[in-house]
XYZ file of C-alpha atoms in Angstrom:
421
model
C 0.000 0.000 0.000
C 1.385 3.389 -1.060
C 0.772 6.878 0.289
C 1.629 9.964 -1.767
C 2.153 13.112 0.299
C 2.323 16.321 -1.735
C 2.880 19.864 -0.462
C 0.164 22.239 -1.645
C 1.450 25.098 -3.878
C 4.790 24.254 -2.276
C 6.936 27.257 -3.203
C 4.229 29.683 -2.106
C 3.671 27.726 1.111
C 7.400 27.959 1.884
C 7.192 31.740 1.564
C 4.183 31.817 3.880
C 5.996 29.872 6.617
C 7.922 33.008 7.588
C 5.211 35.439 6.471
C 2.000 34.483 8.302
C 0.526 37.834 7.242
C 0.215 36.334 3.747
C -2.095 33.519 4.865
C -5.095 34.818 2.917
C -3.285 36.978 0.349
C -2.797 35.905 -3.297
C 0.831 34.800 -3.696
C 2.856 33.661 -6.716
C 6.464 32.540 -7.151
C 8.326 33.290 -10.377
C 10.784 31.231 -12.396
C 14.453 32.114 -12.959
C 15.067 35.747 -13.871
C 11.546 36.561 -12.670
C 10.128 35.216 -15.909
C 6.894 33.237 -15.432
C 4.625 32.010 -12.649
C 5.659 28.547 -11.415
C 3.630 28.383 -8.190
C 0.391 30.075 -7.119
C -1.971 29.954 -4.188
C -5.729 29.368 -4.534
C -6.249 33.101 -3.971
C -3.981 33.817 -6.966
C -5.872 31.279 -9.071
C -9.092 33.086 -8.172
C -7.622 36.218 -9.782
C -7.366 34.291 -13.050
C -3.595 33.833 -12.924
C -2.570 30.835 -15.028
C 0.467 28.644 -14.493
C 3.336 29.796 -16.703
C 1.951 33.254 -17.403
C 4.724 35.897 -17.852
C 5.211 38.196 -14.892
C 4.765 41.392 -16.897
C 1.188 40.356 -17.718
C 0.184 40.179 -14.031
C 2.400 42.890 -12.525
C -0.538 45.323 -12.380
C -2.308 42.989 -9.914
C 0.215 43.880 -7.217
C -1.379 47.292 -6.873
C -4.937 46.572 -7.924
C -5.572 43.183 -6.274
C -2.983 42.886 -3.491
C -0.937 40.223 -5.294
C 2.359 39.325 -3.564
C 5.173 38.243 -5.877
C 8.337 36.333 -4.941
C 11.416 35.386 -6.925
C 12.495 31.754 -6.646
C 14.384 31.086 -3.410
C 15.661 27.560 -4.008
C 17.870 27.445 -0.914
C 14.823 28.031 1.284
C 12.608 25.582 -0.624
C 15.211 22.819 -0.559
C 15.783 23.177 3.172
C 12.090 23.129 4.043
C 11.626 20.157 1.701
C 14.258 18.252 3.673
C 12.371 18.917 6.916
C 9.076 17.933 5.303
C 10.491 14.570 4.193
C 12.002 14.005 7.648
C 8.641 14.621 9.331
C 6.944 12.121 7.000
C 9.660 9.512 7.607
C 9.011 9.736 11.361
C 5.590 8.103 10.902
C 6.168 5.369 8.302
C 8.656 2.510 7.864
C 9.917 3.617 4.446
C 9.798 6.652 2.151
C 10.800 7.467 -1.406
C 11.315 11.132 -2.254
C 9.824 11.741 -5.688
C 10.385 15.494 -6.040
C 11.041 18.562 -3.925
C 7.411 18.580 -2.733
C 6.296 14.958 -3.162
C 7.074 11.783 -1.292
C 5.826 8.191 -1.470
C 5.455 6.393 1.855
C 5.075 2.686 2.562
C 1.913 2.142 4.608
C 1.595 -1.601 3.966
C 0.311 -3.481 6.990
C -0.549 -0.311 8.892
C -4.009 -0.066 10.393
C -6.475 2.834 10.433
C -5.287 4.394 7.184
C -7.697 7.382 7.312
C -6.304 8.307 10.726
C -2.747 7.852 9.451
C -3.440 10.172 6.512
C -4.690 12.824 8.917
C -1.676 12.287 11.164
C 0.720 12.745 8.245
C -0.923 16.018 7.256
C -0.941 17.310 10.816
C 2.687 16.407 11.469
C 3.969 18.127 8.328
C 1.915 21.190 9.208
C 3.034 21.228 12.853
C 6.721 20.506 12.236
C 7.265 22.456 9.008
C 4.259 24.690 8.401
C 3.505 23.287 4.929
C -0.101 22.272 4.089
C -0.270 19.002 2.182
C -2.660 16.405 0.811
C -2.430 12.618 1.101
C -3.556 9.891 -1.281
C -3.415 6.230 -0.217
C -3.912 3.349 -2.651
C -2.532 -0.102 -3.563
C -0.456 1.319 -6.466
C 1.660 4.433 -7.014
C -0.472 5.627 -9.929
C -3.687 5.334 -7.924
C -2.016 7.055 -4.947
C -1.136 10.002 -7.239
C -4.718 10.021 -8.527
C -6.113 10.030 -4.999
C -3.828 12.909 -4.074
C -5.096 14.832 -7.101
C -8.686 14.311 -5.958
C -7.830 15.392 -2.413
C -6.366 18.645 -3.744
C -9.214 19.320 -6.133
C -12.187 18.715 -3.823
C -12.213 20.604 -0.520
C -14.975 18.323 0.769
C -12.458 15.464 0.972
C -10.516 17.418 3.629
C -7.088 16.810 2.173
C -6.947 13.021 2.021
C -8.328 10.099 0.033
C -7.957 6.443 1.027
C -8.879 4.417 -2.063
C -9.634 1.068 -0.342
C -12.153 2.839 1.920
C -14.341 3.797 -1.064
C -17.020 1.534 -2.491
C -16.520 0.245 -6.041
C -19.215 2.521 -7.466
C -17.588 5.586 -5.876
C -14.190 4.581 -7.280
C -15.714 4.254 -10.753
C -17.417 7.634 -10.435
C -14.102 9.235 -9.458
C -12.318 7.723 -12.467
C -15.126 8.839 -14.788
C -14.932 12.404 -13.448
C -11.323 13.046 -14.467
C -9.803 13.414 -17.910
C -7.179 10.841 -18.847
C -4.574 13.628 -18.908
C -4.806 13.785 -15.095
C -3.297 10.306 -14.789
C 0.354 10.152 -13.794
C 2.460 9.507 -16.886
C -0.186 10.583 -19.412
C 0.897 13.929 -20.801
C -0.822 16.341 -23.146
C 0.402 14.747 -26.377
C -0.431 11.220 -25.246
C -3.867 12.257 -23.995
C -4.608 13.803 -27.406
C -3.799 10.488 -29.073
C -5.969 8.660 -26.544
C -8.868 11.043 -27.151
C -8.615 10.193 -30.854
C -9.501 6.568 -30.069
C -12.316 7.520 -27.660
C -10.344 7.153 -24.445
C -11.330 10.389 -22.718
C -11.605 9.711 -18.999
C -9.472 7.802 -16.518
C -12.253 5.205 -16.446
C -11.984 4.766 -20.227
C -8.280 3.985 -19.830
C -9.075 1.610 -16.972
C -11.500 -0.350 -19.194
C -9.611 -0.168 -22.516
C -8.414 -3.302 -24.278
C -4.957 -4.017 -22.903
C -3.648 -5.683 -26.061
C -4.632 -2.675 -28.167
C -3.030 -0.251 -25.715
C 0.239 -2.140 -25.782
C 0.240 -2.383 -29.580
C -0.473 1.318 -30.100
C 1.346 2.924 -27.178
C 3.807 0.423 -25.760
C 4.343 -1.339 -22.471
C 4.600 1.853 -20.419
C 0.938 2.761 -20.920
C -0.023 -0.861 -20.313
C 1.657 -0.619 -16.916
C -0.226 2.601 -16.222
C -3.520 0.878 -17.004
C -2.727 -2.064 -14.741
C -1.805 0.354 -11.961
C -5.204 2.031 -12.391
C -6.767 -1.417 -12.049
C -4.998 -1.889 -8.706
C -2.180 -4.141 -9.964
C 1.148 -2.763 -8.698
C 3.731 -2.546 -11.504
C 5.942 0.201 -10.037
C 8.027 -0.924 -7.089
C 10.049 1.039 -4.564
C 13.213 2.760 -5.730
C 15.419 2.229 -2.725
C 18.537 3.788 -4.241
C 18.388 6.804 -6.580
C 20.082 6.171 -9.893
C 23.545 7.666 -10.133
C 23.789 10.739 -12.359
C 25.294 10.133 -15.785
C 25.955 13.838 -16.316
C 25.619 17.162 -14.517
C 24.687 20.348 -16.339
C 24.748 23.830 -14.815
C 23.431 26.661 -16.952
C 21.183 29.672 -16.568
C 19.952 32.506 -18.732
C 21.379 35.945 -18.023
C 19.160 38.774 -16.798
C 20.335 40.742 -19.843
C 22.446 39.988 -22.898
C 26.229 40.163 -22.526
C 28.883 40.720 -25.158
C 32.151 40.740 -23.218
C 34.401 37.760 -22.577
C 34.854 38.823 -18.936
C 31.117 38.517 -18.278
C 31.094 35.048 -19.813
C 34.156 34.061 -17.782
C 32.433 35.171 -14.576
C 29.227 33.294 -15.389
C 31.100 30.144 -16.389
C 33.175 30.309 -13.203
C 29.974 30.331 -11.163
C 28.498 27.382 -13.077
C 31.682 25.296 -12.837
C 31.797 25.727 -9.079
C 28.138 24.691 -8.756
C 28.533 21.687 -11.055
C 31.666 20.336 -9.376
C 30.121 20.855 -5.938
C 27.169 18.680 -7.032
C 29.653 16.166 -8.421
C 31.366 15.814 -5.053
C 28.002 15.563 -3.303
C 27.318 12.574 -5.561
C 30.743 11.203 -4.566
C 31.724 11.019 -8.186
C 34.480 12.077 -10.553
C 34.011 13.156 -14.160
C 36.152 12.345 -17.163
C 34.484 14.665 -19.681
C 33.853 18.404 -19.619
C 31.942 20.520 -22.125
C 31.401 24.284 -22.235
C 28.655 25.968 -24.276
C 27.412 29.510 -24.910
C 24.412 30.706 -26.905
C 22.660 33.829 -28.109
C 18.996 34.637 -27.503
C 17.030 32.347 -29.831
C 13.949 34.529 -29.441
C 15.674 37.561 -30.952
C 15.430 37.041 -34.688
C 16.789 40.543 -35.244
C 20.189 39.576 -33.798
C 22.878 37.169 -35.076
C 22.216 33.639 -33.783
C 25.031 31.521 -32.378
C 25.504 28.338 -30.374
C 29.064 27.330 -29.641
C 30.373 24.413 -27.627
C 33.664 22.708 -26.905
C 34.276 19.468 -25.025
C 37.209 17.275 -24.129
C 38.062 14.101 -22.210
C 40.377 14.069 -19.220
C 43.222 11.599 -18.855
C 41.991 10.798 -15.347
C 38.630 11.212 -13.575
C 38.597 14.436 -11.568
C 36.504 16.239 -8.944
C 38.899 19.134 -8.341
C 37.203 22.516 -8.870
C 40.400 24.368 -9.740
C 41.490 21.861 -12.368
C 38.092 21.637 -14.032
C 37.676 25.403 -13.896
C 41.002 25.926 -15.655
C 40.001 23.539 -18.439
C 36.559 25.157 -18.760
C 38.038 28.618 -19.176
C 40.364 27.317 -21.889
C 37.378 25.862 -23.731
C 35.422 29.107 -23.381
C 38.253 30.943 -25.105
C 37.687 28.714 -28.142
C 33.893 29.063 -27.998
C 33.742 32.848 -27.653
C 33.042 34.943 -30.728
C 33.149 38.719 -30.614
C 30.055 40.593 -31.738
C 27.561 38.036 -30.389
C 25.012 39.056 -27.760
C 25.041 36.050 -25.419
C 21.990 35.096 -23.377
C 23.291 32.004 -21.611
C 26.314 29.805 -21.046
C 26.955 26.668 -19.071
C 29.024 23.600 -18.364
C 28.369 19.869 -18.596
C 30.248 17.201 -16.647
C 29.988 13.749 -18.196
C 31.317 10.199 -17.954
C 30.818 10.286 -14.187
C 32.342 7.430 -12.197
C 32.036 6.641 -8.483
C 34.968 8.217 -6.680
C 35.999 4.933 -5.077
C 35.962 3.053 -8.409
C 38.402 4.500 -10.930
C 40.503 2.997 -13.672
C 43.635 5.119 -13.936
C 45.572 5.650 -17.130
C 49.161 4.720 -16.259
C 50.462 5.725 -19.694
C 49.073 9.263 -19.815
C 50.925 12.087 -18.144
C 49.464 12.550 -14.666
C 49.018 16.297 -15.048
C 45.689 16.472 -13.206
C 46.162 17.453 -9.597
C 43.813 16.046 -6.984
C 43.488 18.057 -3.762
C 40.894 16.213 -1.658
C 41.751 18.046 1.571
C 41.365 21.435 -0.079
C 38.079 20.458 -1.717
C 36.763 19.078 1.565
C 37.634 22.331 3.346
C 36.023 24.327 0.506
C 32.767 22.382 0.739
C 32.749 22.692 4.516
C 33.128 26.485 4.413
C 30.432 26.899 1.753
C 28.104 24.584 3.656
C 28.524 26.617 6.849
C 28.660 30.168 5.521
C 27.014 30.018 2.093
C 28.162 30.420 -1.491
C 28.847 34.139 -1.241
C 31.669 33.798 1.257
C 34.054 31.692 -0.824
C 34.339 31.682 -4.598
C 36.906 31.912 -7.385
C 38.151 35.403 -8.145
C 37.162 35.118 -11.804
C 33.505 35.124 -10.733
C 33.944 38.786 -9.858
C 35.012 39.784 -13.374
C 32.952 42.048 -15.592
C 29.502 43.360 -14.714
C 26.495 41.842 -12.992
C 24.597 41.469 -16.281
C 25.045 37.673 -16.225
C 23.579 37.231 -12.765
C 20.022 36.051 -12.304
C 17.328 38.684 -11.822
C 15.783 38.219 -8.367
C 14.083 41.490 -7.576
C 11.487 39.850 -5.330
C 13.531 37.200 -3.522
C 12.786 36.627 0.129
C 15.562 36.178 2.716
C 17.210 32.775 3.029
C 15.847 32.377 6.537
C 17.206 28.883 7.200
C 20.492 28.780 5.268
C 22.210 32.158 5.772
C 23.195 33.674 9.114
C 22.513 37.212 7.936
C 18.950 36.259 6.959
C 17.904 34.598 10.212
C 14.485 35.890 11.204
C 14.567 38.310 14.134
C 11.381 38.640 16.152
C 11.179 42.005 17.955
C 10.321 42.119 21.638
């Protein structure tokens, strides 16, 4: 038996944790560079704000409708997500984190499932301050469906336990939702299903299995069987190791100078290699890329990239940064207005399993003590307190626009919330 616990409008809820005055106000969170809406509260939905709408189209609502806008604060969201998952794990024998705001929990053999669902919601709210909904069912797909129903219908009070419903109620629920609401059925697939008269979740449940497999493959067949209560998706006890790591971000404005690109690339290399060490891996391939704004047809278009293999796997920031800057020199072309650049680390191997090249010149330095000290300082004091000097080159044009970012209450000493006497 699976439970799916999902934080409601998670990014907005994280902002409300430290701003209780926003409890009934319409709130939205924007994507990188304050581009589009990626999270919205029910009050914001009531204003007609759609997911993905550009910020400039709703900016007037700040004055006319009391809308509160936040830039993405990923450090805060990640930290609160960690606490949310910890609070869930305190009540169940096993969990599987699915995303930053979703978690599967093993509730097999546990009694009084409706009471457990309520307990999970109350604990996350009490320990973290995040409202959530719970769906419990014999398969992961049905658990996701139950969670969707719990979010959609206020009368269900935030939780749905599938086995507690009569068969006729289960059928009515499946008939009430479009097939696109089923986990794993996206917009394109649902359009193809509509073309063969599979419109609702119930239609998919009752469809001919042989035909589904012939037309759409085994993945959709598994989805159908999951809807029928036959578990096809098991627990993922160990997350799959990353095959590559990419760090890239659009600039707040276009840049033309090499120094600005060097600074941006320096920032991305440090982030990528830090993630690499967190994965306890070493990479043997590095690629640098830079591109113009593909939405500006009036400007010259350019996408340049340069990659190379290393003689030995490496997780040393200084070594990989030096190689990345050399590659950028080959990628850069004067006269191009760049909108983004980034770095990719590939051919990642576990740090404890490496096959060294005894013939190649061992020119790659490994400084594990220095890297360990670096990570420790950044973990304690934040990214802004220790970085490569090249990150300070040029202007701030490459940095991400975050005009509405809230303080990093839980991850930066200078942002710790102070409550006046």
